[in-house]
Every structure is written in structure tokens, then in C-alpha cells.
């Protein structure tokens, strides 16, 4: 039996929180696994009706070791797709992305059944010095690797994932198709993207592969050379059959917006997405990626390019 783990609802401030990006990705992963005939258990904060005989919701949290034990009981594989992407200090990211991940791995080890553990990390983990989020994912990768023992640990580092239901990149794409492209960082920044259905397919293929090894994989849409801002502008112009104006956002303005976002979020009792820490990640010069290793190991090849997605509204 495969147990797929994700967070579907916001957690209280004192707990870890399953953010929107991970909830969307988790939904697509579960749908893909169910279509493959897997039996899936998924973690949820609130009660949910069982609408599929092969999908069981387990109430609990990353801080509740009892619910984690129930989640992984009898599972031959565990998919860890949950994470904190908002926060005003490093401790918040560490508590969820590191400590929560280790609790789940410990539960998987104690179950005595788990053979494969797939950790959904981020391409940001390649540069832990950039942000609290990037560092928390990097540390989690290192500590899970040290802890895995006989369990085969797969680490997926997807680039910017987008698709229906995503609220992070959709506003950018909407603005692009209206004729305006806000640019973060230098014009020659190397970018990469990945459609959520391709990502879910990769998860399913890794779990279905006859043999896998402990390995870290980058994932992107596979377009040769990736993208820079000028190429993104060109694709948007072709998709809307009209011009697109690209406007660079100055770093001082971004910093000011981050400070405002942090202050307003505190007043609202929420964690901010845009912080000074996050700006370093968003404006980094090289977010290129390649699929060579994962394509060789599990024969996964993405099918949706950014050009195709923009032309067909697949976001």
C-alpha cells in the first residue's frame, strides 16, 4: 500500500502549515496515484469524507506523532509533499520543513514496512544561502539522507511549479497575457518552469519504477536552454498575439514591498510570503535546471512546455 502524505488545510500558527502551493501539488499527486491503482492515505487537519475507496484521510499534523504512525502504517512507500513557504523568521521554516520531515521519516522507519520515501524539496535547496526557505529544505534533505538507513530516499527538486489551482504564478501569467510582464532580477536571469501534471507524473513513475536508488533529482519542463525574461516575454506576446511590455522591479522597491508585506501580515496575524529573505531567492541569477538524471533513471519526460501552457491556458 502507498501512503501519500500532504497537508490540505492551514495549520495553527504554533504548528506547521501546509501552504497553498503544496496543497495544489498534493492534489495532483493523489489523483495521479489513484489513477495508477494505488491505495493512498493522506494527512489532513480537518475531517474529510471518504469519497474514494482507495483514498483514506487521516486527521493529524506533522507535530502529532500518533497521527503520523497511523498515516504510514503498512505503507511500502511514503510521499512527503508538505511545506512552509511563508514566514517572518527562520524558526518557522525549520519547525515545519526540517523537524516535521524528520518526524515523518521516523514514523516510516518505525512502521517496519516503508521501502521508499520520496521527499518533495525545491530547486531552492541548491542555494541554501539565499533564503530561510531554501536553507530549511537543504537541511531537511541532508538530515533525511543521514536518517534513512535501509529506506531508499528520493529527493525531488522541482523548479517553479504551476498549473490549474496554483495561486503563486497565475497572477504573473495573467498579467503577461494582458500585456505587462513584471521582471524580478536581471534581464538575463536563467529561469525554468514545470507544469503540475508533469510533476505528478514524475512522482507516480518514481514509485512505479522497478528499481530506484537514493538520489536527488532536478525537475523542469525540459525545454533546451530554459528561459530568460526576454524569452518569457516573447512567448507571452505570441500567446496573446500582441506586444508585451517588460518592466523591471528595482531592488529598493522590492525591499520596501517586503517590509510592508511583513508588517501587514503581522497585523493580520498571518505569515508573510514576501520578505527580505525571500527577495534574495526571487532575484537569484540562475534557476536553470535539467532532467537528465531523472529521465535516465525512471524514463520520465515532461510533456507540457511553458509555450504550450500559455497558448492553451493550462494554468
PDB file of C-alpha atoms in Angstrom:
ATOM      1  CA  UNK A   1       0.000   0.000   0.000  1.00  0.00           C
ATOM      2  CA  UNK A   2       1.227   3.503  -0.810  1.00  0.00           C
ATOM      3  CA  UNK A   3       0.600   6.253   1.681  1.00  0.00           C
ATOM      4  CA  UNK A   4       0.728   9.708   0.115  1.00  0.00           C
ATOM      5  CA  UNK A   5       1.354  12.453   2.608  1.00  0.00           C
ATOM      6  CA  UNK A   6       0.357  16.076   2.237  1.00  0.00           C
ATOM      7  CA  UNK A   7      -1.227  18.936   4.163  1.00  0.00           C
ATOM      8  CA  UNK A   8      -4.583  20.062   2.861  1.00  0.00           C
ATOM      9  CA  UNK A   9      -5.517  22.785   5.318  1.00  0.00           C
ATOM     10  CA  UNK A  10      -3.786  25.682   7.089  1.00  0.00           C
ATOM     11  CA  UNK A  11      -2.347  24.778  10.465  1.00  0.00           C
ATOM     12  CA  UNK A  12      -2.483  26.965  13.545  1.00  0.00           C
ATOM     13  CA  UNK A  13       0.418  29.384  13.965  1.00  0.00           C
ATOM     14  CA  UNK A  14       2.039  27.246  16.624  1.00  0.00           C
ATOM     15  CA  UNK A  15       2.092  24.315  14.237  1.00  0.00           C
ATOM     16  CA  UNK A  16       3.406  23.622  10.802  1.00  0.00           C
ATOM     17  CA  UNK A  17       1.326  24.885   7.967  1.00  0.00           C
ATOM     18  CA  UNK A  18       0.523  23.271   4.638  1.00  0.00           C
ATOM     19  CA  UNK A  19       0.751  26.173   2.205  1.00  0.00           C
ATOM     20  CA  UNK A  20      -1.336  26.571  -0.929  1.00  0.00           C
ATOM     21  CA  UNK A  21       1.371  25.533  -3.372  1.00  0.00           C
ATOM     22  CA  UNK A  22       1.802  22.199  -1.645  1.00  0.00           C
ATOM     23  CA  UNK A  23      -1.938  21.608  -1.355  1.00  0.00           C
ATOM     24  CA  UNK A  24      -2.331  22.063  -5.115  1.00  0.00           C
ATOM     25  CA  UNK A  25       0.627  19.827  -5.916  1.00  0.00           C
ATOM     26  CA  UNK A  26      -0.590  17.223  -3.434  1.00  0.00           C
ATOM     27  CA  UNK A  27      -4.000  17.065  -5.085  1.00  0.00           C
ATOM     28  CA  UNK A  28      -2.475  16.321  -8.476  1.00  0.00           C
ATOM     29  CA  UNK A  29      -0.160  13.709  -7.000  1.00  0.00           C
ATOM     30  CA  UNK A  30      -3.030  11.929  -5.271  1.00  0.00           C
ATOM     31  CA  UNK A  31      -5.150  11.978  -8.445  1.00  0.00           C
ATOM     32  CA  UNK A  32      -2.250  10.526 -10.428  1.00  0.00           C
ATOM     33  CA  UNK A  33      -1.619   7.779  -7.909  1.00  0.00           C
ATOM     34  CA  UNK A  34      -5.290   6.847  -7.683  1.00  0.00           C
ATOM     35  CA  UNK A  35      -5.408   6.614 -11.476  1.00  0.00           C
ATOM     36  CA  UNK A  36      -2.488   4.178 -11.283  1.00  0.00           C
ATOM     37  CA  UNK A  37      -4.400   1.977  -8.850  1.00  0.00           C
ATOM     38  CA  UNK A  38      -2.523   2.882  -5.681  1.00  0.00           C
ATOM     39  CA  UNK A  39      -4.137   2.811  -2.260  1.00  0.00           C
ATOM     40  CA  UNK A  40      -3.491   6.231  -0.728  1.00  0.00           C
ATOM     41  CA  UNK A  41      -3.638   7.681   2.751  1.00  0.00           C
ATOM     42  CA  UNK A  42      -3.294  11.445   3.113  1.00  0.00           C
ATOM     43  CA  UNK A  43      -2.923  13.671   6.152  1.00  0.00           C
ATOM     44  CA  UNK A  44      -5.493  16.387   6.783  1.00  0.00           C
ATOM     45  CA  UNK A  45      -6.072  18.937   9.513  1.00  0.00           C
ATOM     46  CA  UNK A  46      -9.871  18.638   9.470  1.00  0.00           C
ATOM     47  CA  UNK A  47     -12.337  15.799   8.986  1.00  0.00           C
ATOM     48  CA  UNK A  48     -12.944  14.804   5.371  1.00  0.00           C
ATOM     49  CA  UNK A  49     -15.415  12.421   3.813  1.00  0.00           C
ATOM     50  CA  UNK A  50     -14.006   9.328   2.122  1.00  0.00           C
ATOM     51  CA  UNK A  51     -15.122   9.763  -1.486  1.00  0.00           C
ATOM     52  CA  UNK A  52     -12.870   7.088  -2.966  1.00  0.00           C
ATOM     53  CA  UNK A  53     -12.377   3.556  -1.707  1.00  0.00           C
ATOM     54  CA  UNK A  54      -8.652   3.852  -2.402  1.00  0.00           C
ATOM     55  CA  UNK A  55      -8.213   7.187  -0.587  1.00  0.00           C
ATOM     56  CA  UNK A  56      -8.289   7.465   3.191  1.00  0.00           C
ATOM     57  CA  UNK A  57      -7.885  10.784   5.006  1.00  0.00           C
ATOM     58  CA  UNK A  58      -6.017  10.666   8.308  1.00  0.00           C
ATOM     59  CA  UNK A  59      -6.596  13.568  10.685  1.00  0.00           C
ATOM     60  CA  UNK A  60      -3.463  14.927  12.274  1.00  0.00           C
ATOM     61  CA  UNK A  61      -0.393  17.073  11.816  1.00  0.00           C
ATOM     62  CA  UNK A  62       3.350  16.938  11.377  1.00  0.00           C
ATOM     63  CA  UNK A  63       3.682  17.565  15.104  1.00  0.00           C
ATOM     64  CA  UNK A  64       1.394  14.671  16.057  1.00  0.00           C
ATOM     65  CA  UNK A  65       3.482  11.506  16.098  1.00  0.00           C
ATOM     66  CA  UNK A  66       0.413   9.314  16.702  1.00  0.00           C
ATOM     67  CA  UNK A  67      -1.301  10.502  13.520  1.00  0.00           C
ATOM     68  CA  UNK A  68       1.933  10.077  11.553  1.00  0.00           C
ATOM     69  CA  UNK A  69       2.189   6.493  12.765  1.00  0.00           C
ATOM     70  CA  UNK A  70      -1.387   5.886  11.652  1.00  0.00           C
ATOM     71  CA  UNK A  71      -0.647   7.531   8.312  1.00  0.00           C
ATOM     72  CA  UNK A  72       2.275   5.265   7.396  1.00  0.00           C
ATOM     73  CA  UNK A  73       1.065   2.019   8.974  1.00  0.00           C
ATOM     74  CA  UNK A  74       1.598  -0.789   6.479  1.00  0.00           C
ATOM     75  CA  UNK A  75       2.915   1.552   3.790  1.00  0.00           C
ATOM     76  CA  UNK A  76       5.629   0.361   1.437  1.00  0.00           C
ATOM     77  CA  UNK A  77       6.234   3.944   0.282  1.00  0.00           C
ATOM     78  CA  UNK A  78       5.751   7.435   1.668  1.00  0.00           C
ATOM     79  CA  UNK A  79       5.474  10.674  -0.297  1.00  0.00           C
ATOM     80  CA  UNK A  80       6.193  13.778   1.762  1.00  0.00           C
ATOM     81  CA  UNK A  81       4.557  16.698  -0.013  1.00  0.00           C
ATOM     82  CA  UNK A  82       4.055  19.444   2.539  1.00  0.00           C
ATOM     83  CA  UNK A  83       5.975  22.523   3.456  1.00  0.00           C
ATOM     84  CA  UNK A  84       6.147  26.017   4.844  1.00  0.00           C
ATOM     85  CA  UNK A  85       6.768  28.749   2.283  1.00  0.00           C
ATOM     86  CA  UNK A  86       5.634  31.735   4.364  1.00  0.00           C
ATOM     87  CA  UNK A  87       7.337  33.087   7.452  1.00  0.00           C
ATOM     88  CA  UNK A  88       8.935  36.125   9.072  1.00  0.00           C
ATOM     89  CA  UNK A  89      11.783  34.230  10.761  1.00  0.00           C
ATOM     90  CA  UNK A  90      13.906  31.145  10.146  1.00  0.00           C
ATOM     91  CA  UNK A  91      12.498  29.179  13.074  1.00  0.00           C
ATOM     92  CA  UNK A  92       9.107  28.913  11.375  1.00  0.00           C
ATOM     93  CA  UNK A  93      10.599  27.207   8.329  1.00  0.00           C
ATOM     94  CA  UNK A  94      12.791  24.927  10.425  1.00  0.00           C
ATOM     95  CA  UNK A  95       9.897  23.774  12.581  1.00  0.00           C
ATOM     96  CA  UNK A  96       7.880  22.518   9.627  1.00  0.00           C
ATOM     97  CA  UNK A  97      10.289  21.795   6.800  1.00  0.00           C
ATOM     98  CA  UNK A  98      13.003  20.180   8.914  1.00  0.00           C
ATOM     99  CA  UNK A  99      11.505  18.947  12.179  1.00  0.00           C
ATOM    100  CA  UNK A 100       8.219  17.851  10.604  1.00  0.00           C
ATOM    101  CA  UNK A 101      10.026  15.959   7.849  1.00  0.00           C
ATOM    102  CA  UNK A 102      12.179  14.104  10.360  1.00  0.00           C
ATOM    103  CA  UNK A 103       9.135  13.073  12.385  1.00  0.00           C
ATOM    104  CA  UNK A 104       7.554  11.588   9.281  1.00  0.00           C
ATOM    105  CA  UNK A 105      10.735   9.698   8.381  1.00  0.00           C
ATOM    106  CA  UNK A 106      10.960   8.386  11.938  1.00  0.00           C
ATOM    107  CA  UNK A 107       7.367   7.158  11.735  1.00  0.00           C
ATOM    108  CA  UNK A 108       8.120   5.484   8.404  1.00  0.00           C
ATOM    109  CA  UNK A 109      11.160   3.717   9.865  1.00  0.00           C
ATOM    110  CA  UNK A 110       9.296   2.578  12.957  1.00  0.00           C
ATOM    111  CA  UNK A 111       6.473   1.135  10.836  1.00  0.00           C
ATOM    112  CA  UNK A 112       8.819  -1.563   9.559  1.00  0.00           C
ATOM    113  CA  UNK A 113       7.142  -1.574   6.131  1.00  0.00           C
ATOM    114  CA  UNK A 114       8.446   1.501   4.321  1.00  0.00           C
ATOM    115  CA  UNK A 115      10.871   0.754   1.494  1.00  0.00           C
ATOM    116  CA  UNK A 116      10.755   4.080  -0.378  1.00  0.00           C
ATOM    117  CA  UNK A 117      10.464   7.639   0.907  1.00  0.00           C
ATOM    118  CA  UNK A 118      10.031  10.486  -1.581  1.00  0.00           C
ATOM    119  CA  UNK A 119      10.765  13.954  -0.229  1.00  0.00           C
ATOM    120  CA  UNK A 120       9.379  16.842  -2.262  1.00  0.00           C
ATOM    121  CA  UNK A 121      12.032  19.505  -1.822  1.00  0.00           C
ATOM    122  CA  UNK A 122      12.684  22.517  -4.046  1.00  0.00           C
ATOM    123  CA  UNK A 123      15.239  23.737  -6.557  1.00  0.00           C
ATOM    124  CA  UNK A 124      15.868  26.481  -3.994  1.00  0.00           C
ATOM    125  CA  UNK A 125      17.644  23.893  -1.828  1.00  0.00           C
ATOM    126  CA  UNK A 126      20.503  24.074  -4.331  1.00  0.00           C
ATOM    127  CA  UNK A 127      21.315  27.500  -2.886  1.00  0.00           C
ATOM    128  CA  UNK A 128      20.663  27.343   0.885  1.00  0.00           C
ATOM    129  CA  UNK A 129      22.387  30.691   1.432  1.00  0.00           C
ATOM    130  CA  UNK A 130      19.623  32.576  -0.376  1.00  0.00           C
ATOM    131  CA  UNK A 131      16.648  32.325   1.982  1.00  0.00           C
ATOM    132  CA  UNK A 132      15.274  30.750   5.139  1.00  0.00           C
ATOM    133  CA  UNK A 133      13.046  28.557   2.981  1.00  0.00           C
ATOM    134  CA  UNK A 134      15.924  27.384   0.781  1.00  0.00           C
ATOM    135  CA  UNK A 135      18.074  26.590   3.806  1.00  0.00           C
ATOM    136  CA  UNK A 136      15.301  24.660   5.551  1.00  0.00           C
ATOM    137  CA  UNK A 137      14.804  22.446   2.508  1.00  0.00           C
ATOM    138  CA  UNK A 138      18.549  21.897   2.158  1.00  0.00           C
ATOM    139  CA  UNK A 139      18.930  20.966   5.828  1.00  0.00           C
ATOM    140  CA  UNK A 140      15.932  18.631   5.608  1.00  0.00           C
ATOM    141  CA  UNK A 141      17.499  16.862   2.627  1.00  0.00           C
ATOM    142  CA  UNK A 142      20.774  16.358   4.471  1.00  0.00           C
ATOM    143  CA  UNK A 143      19.209  15.109   7.682  1.00  0.00           C
ATOM    144  CA  UNK A 144      16.753  12.794   5.930  1.00  0.00           C
ATOM    145  CA  UNK A 145      19.639  11.288   3.970  1.00  0.00           C
ATOM    146  CA  UNK A 146      21.556  10.639   7.180  1.00  0.00           C
ATOM    147  CA  UNK A 147      18.484   9.139   8.808  1.00  0.00           C
ATOM    148  CA  UNK A 148      17.091   6.948   6.012  1.00  0.00           C
ATOM    149  CA  UNK A 149      19.217   3.810   6.674  1.00  0.00           C
ATOM    150  CA  UNK A 150      17.664   0.951   4.664  1.00  0.00           C
ATOM    151  CA  UNK A 151      14.900   3.111   3.182  1.00  0.00           C
ATOM    152  CA  UNK A 152      15.527   4.305  -0.380  1.00  0.00           C
ATOM    153  CA  UNK A 153      15.254   8.089  -0.254  1.00  0.00           C
ATOM    154  CA  UNK A 154      14.295  10.024  -3.352  1.00  0.00           C
ATOM    155  CA  UNK A 155      14.595  13.818  -3.272  1.00  0.00           C
ATOM    156  CA  UNK A 156      12.729  15.800  -5.922  1.00  0.00           C
ATOM    157  CA  UNK A 157      13.851  19.384  -6.508  1.00  0.00           C
ATOM    158  CA  UNK A 158      11.184  20.828  -8.793  1.00  0.00           C
ATOM    159  CA  UNK A 159      11.604  24.278 -10.251  1.00  0.00           C
ATOM    160  CA  UNK A 160       8.680  26.748 -10.294  1.00  0.00           C
ATOM    161  CA  UNK A 161       5.577  24.519 -10.464  1.00  0.00           C
ATOM    162  CA  UNK A 162       2.393  25.962 -11.953  1.00  0.00           C
ATOM    163  CA  UNK A 163      -0.977  24.750 -13.177  1.00  0.00           C
ATOM    164  CA  UNK A 164      -4.731  24.990 -12.532  1.00  0.00           C
ATOM    165  CA  UNK A 165      -5.363  25.851  -8.892  1.00  0.00           C
ATOM    166  CA  UNK A 166      -1.959  27.453  -8.335  1.00  0.00           C
ATOM    167  CA  UNK A 167      -2.142  30.986  -6.952  1.00  0.00           C
ATOM    168  CA  UNK A 168       1.548  31.844  -6.927  1.00  0.00           C
ATOM    169  CA  UNK A 169       2.384  32.061 -10.644  1.00  0.00           C
ATOM    170  CA  UNK A 170      -1.115  32.565 -12.051  1.00  0.00           C
ATOM    171  CA  UNK A 171      -1.135  36.336 -11.379  1.00  0.00           C
ATOM    172  CA  UNK A 172       2.163  36.668 -13.267  1.00  0.00           C
ATOM    173  CA  UNK A 173       0.820  34.724 -16.237  1.00  0.00           C
ATOM    174  CA  UNK A 174      -2.430  36.712 -16.210  1.00  0.00           C
ATOM    175  CA  UNK A 175      -0.529  39.998 -16.305  1.00  0.00           C
ATOM    176  CA  UNK A 176       1.689  38.694 -19.097  1.00  0.00           C
ATOM    177  CA  UNK A 177      -1.298  37.824 -21.245  1.00  0.00           C
ATOM    178  CA  UNK A 178      -2.709  41.290 -20.619  1.00  0.00           C
ATOM    179  CA  UNK A 179       0.486  42.789 -21.990  1.00  0.00           C
ATOM    180  CA  UNK A 180       2.607  43.504 -18.907  1.00  0.00           C
ATOM    181  CA  UNK A 181       5.484  41.409 -17.567  1.00  0.00           C
ATOM    182  CA  UNK A 182       6.953  42.424 -14.179  1.00  0.00           C
ATOM    183  CA  UNK A 183      10.606  41.372 -14.121  1.00  0.00           C
ATOM    184  CA  UNK A 184      12.438  40.357 -10.952  1.00  0.00           C
ATOM    185  CA  UNK A 185      16.218  40.369 -11.099  1.00  0.00           C
ATOM    186  CA  UNK A 186      18.438  40.864 -14.127  1.00  0.00           C
ATOM    187  CA  UNK A 187      17.133  40.542 -17.715  1.00  0.00           C
ATOM    188  CA  UNK A 188      19.433  37.567 -18.355  1.00  0.00           C
ATOM    189  CA  UNK A 189      18.320  35.630 -15.269  1.00  0.00           C
ATOM    190  CA  UNK A 190      18.020  31.928 -16.099  1.00  0.00           C
ATOM    191  CA  UNK A 191      14.530  30.604 -15.373  1.00  0.00           C
ATOM    192  CA  UNK A 192      12.788  27.242 -15.556  1.00  0.00           C
ATOM    193  CA  UNK A 193       9.220  26.032 -15.100  1.00  0.00           C
ATOM    194  CA  UNK A 194       7.291  22.785 -14.634  1.00  0.00           C
ATOM    195  CA  UNK A 195       3.610  22.016 -15.125  1.00  0.00           C
ATOM    196  CA  UNK A 196       1.968  20.335 -12.162  1.00  0.00           C
ATOM    197  CA  UNK A 197       0.594  17.415 -14.190  1.00  0.00           C
ATOM    198  CA  UNK A 198       4.092  16.560 -15.404  1.00  0.00           C
ATOM    199  CA  UNK A 199       5.360  16.775 -11.843  1.00  0.00           C
ATOM    200  CA  UNK A 200       2.652  14.437 -10.551  1.00  0.00           C
ATOM    201  CA  UNK A 201       3.512  12.044 -13.365  1.00  0.00           C
ATOM    202  CA  UNK A 202       7.144  12.016 -12.228  1.00  0.00           C
ATOM    203  CA  UNK A 203       6.099  11.105  -8.687  1.00  0.00           C
ATOM    204  CA  UNK A 204       3.977   8.237  -9.961  1.00  0.00           C
ATOM    205  CA  UNK A 205       6.733   6.930 -12.215  1.00  0.00           C
ATOM    206  CA  UNK A 206       9.307   7.023  -9.412  1.00  0.00           C
ATOM    207  CA  UNK A 207       7.007   4.988  -7.206  1.00  0.00           C
ATOM    208  CA  UNK A 208       6.194   2.565 -10.024  1.00  0.00           C
ATOM    209  CA  UNK A 209       9.794   2.090 -11.140  1.00  0.00           C
ATOM    210  CA  UNK A 210      11.027  -1.456 -10.690  1.00  0.00           C
ATOM    211  CA  UNK A 211      14.197  -0.252  -9.004  1.00  0.00           C
ATOM    212  CA  UNK A 212      15.170   3.145  -7.624  1.00  0.00           C
ATOM    213  CA  UNK A 213      18.184   4.400  -5.744  1.00  0.00           C
ATOM    214  CA  UNK A 214      18.770   7.084  -3.153  1.00  0.00           C
ATOM    215  CA  UNK A 215      19.210  10.117  -5.345  1.00  0.00           C
ATOM    216  CA  UNK A 216      18.422  13.821  -5.708  1.00  0.00           C
ATOM    217  CA  UNK A 217      16.697  14.926  -8.898  1.00  0.00           C
ATOM    218  CA  UNK A 218      16.061  18.292 -10.503  1.00  0.00           C
ATOM    219  CA  UNK A 219      12.815  18.589 -12.468  1.00  0.00           C
ATOM    220  CA  UNK A 220      11.768  21.139 -15.103  1.00  0.00           C
ATOM    221  CA  UNK A 221       9.809  21.180 -18.372  1.00  0.00           C
ATOM    222  CA  UNK A 222      12.858  20.074 -20.318  1.00  0.00           C
ATOM    223  CA  UNK A 223      12.953  22.958 -22.804  1.00  0.00           C
ATOM    224  CA  UNK A 224      16.505  23.148 -24.136  1.00  0.00           C
ATOM    225  CA  UNK A 225      18.323  26.125 -22.686  1.00  0.00           C
ATOM    226  CA  UNK A 226      15.466  27.003 -20.350  1.00  0.00           C
ATOM    227  CA  UNK A 227      14.231  30.588 -20.353  1.00  0.00           C
ATOM    228  CA  UNK A 228      15.313  34.122 -19.643  1.00  0.00           C
ATOM    229  CA  UNK A 229      12.966  37.062 -19.134  1.00  0.00           C
ATOM    230  CA  UNK A 230      13.173  38.074 -22.781  1.00  0.00           C
ATOM    231  CA  UNK A 231      12.138  34.589 -23.887  1.00  0.00           C
ATOM    232  CA  UNK A 232       9.236  34.598 -21.432  1.00  0.00           C
ATOM    233  CA  UNK A 233       8.129  37.973 -22.823  1.00  0.00           C
ATOM    234  CA  UNK A 234       8.330  36.601 -26.365  1.00  0.00           C
ATOM    235  CA  UNK A 235       6.221  33.550 -25.508  1.00  0.00           C
ATOM    236  CA  UNK A 236       3.586  35.724 -23.846  1.00  0.00           C
ATOM    237  CA  UNK A 237       3.467  38.034 -26.876  1.00  0.00           C
ATOM    238  CA  UNK A 238       2.975  35.083 -29.210  1.00  0.00           C
ATOM    239  CA  UNK A 239       0.268  33.610 -26.977  1.00  0.00           C
ATOM    240  CA  UNK A 240      -1.743  36.862 -26.839  1.00  0.00           C
ATOM    241  CA  UNK A 241      -0.964  37.862 -30.436  1.00  0.00           C
ATOM    242  CA  UNK A 242       0.156  41.255 -29.225  1.00  0.00           C
ATOM    243  CA  UNK A 243       3.018  43.092 -27.621  1.00  0.00           C
ATOM    244  CA  UNK A 244       4.088  42.607 -24.012  1.00  0.00           C
ATOM    245  CA  UNK A 245       5.850  45.331 -22.069  1.00  0.00           C
ATOM    246  CA  UNK A 246       8.503  44.142 -19.613  1.00  0.00           C
ATOM    247  CA  UNK A 247       9.021  46.299 -16.527  1.00  0.00           C
ATOM    248  CA  UNK A 248      11.932  45.683 -14.178  1.00  0.00           C
ATOM    249  CA  UNK A 249      11.119  45.972 -10.482  1.00  0.00           C
ATOM    250  CA  UNK A 250      14.018  47.803  -8.738  1.00  0.00           C
ATOM    251  CA  UNK A 251      15.524  46.066  -5.731  1.00  0.00           C
ATOM    252  CA  UNK A 252      14.834  49.030  -3.381  1.00  0.00           C
ATOM    253  CA  UNK A 253      11.157  48.865  -4.341  1.00  0.00           C
ATOM    254  CA  UNK A 254      11.064  45.108  -3.750  1.00  0.00           C
ATOM    255  CA  UNK A 255      12.669  45.611  -0.346  1.00  0.00           C
ATOM    256  CA  UNK A 256      10.104  48.247   0.536  1.00  0.00           C
ATOM    257  CA  UNK A 257       7.266  45.954  -0.561  1.00  0.00           C
ATOM    258  CA  UNK A 258       8.724  43.140   1.535  1.00  0.00           C
ATOM    259  CA  UNK A 259       8.819  45.344   4.623  1.00  0.00           C
ATOM    260  CA  UNK A 260       5.221  46.435   4.052  1.00  0.00           C
ATOM    261  CA  UNK A 261       4.127  42.830   3.472  1.00  0.00           C
ATOM    262  CA  UNK A 262       5.813  41.702   6.680  1.00  0.00           C
ATOM    263  CA  UNK A 263       4.228  44.492   8.725  1.00  0.00           C
ATOM    264  CA  UNK A 264       0.725  43.955   7.318  1.00  0.00           C
ATOM    265  CA  UNK A 265       0.947  40.202   7.783  1.00  0.00           C
ATOM    266  CA  UNK A 266       1.870  40.635  11.427  1.00  0.00           C
ATOM    267  CA  UNK A 267      -1.089  42.947  11.957  1.00  0.00           C
ATOM    268  CA  UNK A 268      -3.350  40.351  10.348  1.00  0.00           C
ATOM    269  CA  UNK A 269      -1.856  37.526  12.395  1.00  0.00           C
ATOM    270  CA  UNK A 270      -0.536  35.763   9.300  1.00  0.00           C
ATOM    271  CA  UNK A 271       2.878  34.834   7.985  1.00  0.00           C
ATOM    272  CA  UNK A 272       4.211  36.871   5.032  1.00  0.00           C
ATOM    273  CA  UNK A 273       5.189  35.419   1.686  1.00  0.00           C
ATOM    274  CA  UNK A 274       7.374  38.325   0.578  1.00  0.00           C
ATOM    275  CA  UNK A 275      10.227  39.060   2.987  1.00  0.00           C
ATOM    276  CA  UNK A 276      13.767  40.352   2.615  1.00  0.00           C
ATOM    277  CA  UNK A 277      14.916  36.748   2.856  1.00  0.00           C
ATOM    278  CA  UNK A 278      12.608  35.731   0.007  1.00  0.00           C
ATOM    279  CA  UNK A 279      13.807  38.581  -2.227  1.00  0.00           C
ATOM    280  CA  UNK A 280      17.295  37.083  -2.405  1.00  0.00           C
ATOM    281  CA  UNK A 281      15.750  33.882  -3.695  1.00  0.00           C
ATOM    282  CA  UNK A 282      13.409  35.574  -6.184  1.00  0.00           C
ATOM    283  CA  UNK A 283      16.167  37.690  -7.730  1.00  0.00           C
ATOM    284  CA  UNK A 284      18.827  34.973  -7.933  1.00  0.00           C
ATOM    285  CA  UNK A 285      20.505  34.880 -11.349  1.00  0.00           C
ATOM    286  CA  UNK A 286      20.399  31.153 -12.104  1.00  0.00           C
ATOM    287  CA  UNK A 287      17.315  28.987 -11.722  1.00  0.00           C
ATOM    288  CA  UNK A 288      18.135  26.753 -14.670  1.00  0.00           C
ATOM    289  CA  UNK A 289      17.571  23.015 -14.265  1.00  0.00           C
ATOM    290  CA  UNK A 290      17.825  19.811 -16.257  1.00  0.00           C
ATOM    291  CA  UNK A 291      16.107  16.436 -16.225  1.00  0.00           C
ATOM    292  CA  UNK A 292      18.990  14.297 -17.434  1.00  0.00           C
ATOM    293  CA  UNK A 293      19.363  12.237 -14.283  1.00  0.00           C
ATOM    294  CA  UNK A 294      15.688  11.533 -13.628  1.00  0.00           C
ATOM    295  CA  UNK A 295      14.980  10.815 -17.304  1.00  0.00           C
ATOM    296  CA  UNK A 296      17.759   8.233 -17.342  1.00  0.00           C
ATOM    297  CA  UNK A 297      16.702   6.612 -14.075  1.00  0.00           C
ATOM    298  CA  UNK A 298      12.903   6.340 -14.417  1.00  0.00           C
ATOM    299  CA  UNK A 299      12.252   7.217 -18.073  1.00  0.00           C
ATOM    300  CA  UNK A 300      10.276  10.360 -17.199  1.00  0.00           C
ATOM    301  CA  UNK A 301       9.905  13.056 -19.834  1.00  0.00           C
ATOM    302  CA  UNK A 302       7.663  16.118 -19.307  1.00  0.00           C
ATOM    303  CA  UNK A 303       5.074  16.914 -21.954  1.00  0.00           C
ATOM    304  CA  UNK A 304       3.948  20.496 -21.292  1.00  0.00           C
ATOM    305  CA  UNK A 305       6.221  23.420 -22.114  1.00  0.00           C
ATOM    306  CA  UNK A 306       5.578  26.960 -20.920  1.00  0.00           C
ATOM    307  CA  UNK A 307       4.789  27.922 -24.511  1.00  0.00           C
ATOM    308  CA  UNK A 308       2.097  25.242 -24.746  1.00  0.00           C
ATOM    309  CA  UNK A 309       0.652  26.176 -21.354  1.00  0.00           C
ATOM    310  CA  UNK A 310       0.398  29.884 -22.208  1.00  0.00           C
ATOM    311  CA  UNK A 311      -1.192  29.216 -25.592  1.00  0.00           C
ATOM    312  CA  UNK A 312      -3.769  26.834 -24.147  1.00  0.00           C
ATOM    313  CA  UNK A 313      -4.466  28.434 -20.765  1.00  0.00           C
ATOM    314  CA  UNK A 314      -3.129  25.498 -18.766  1.00  0.00           C
ATOM    315  CA  UNK A 315      -2.617  27.479 -15.576  1.00  0.00           C
TER     316      UNK A 315
END
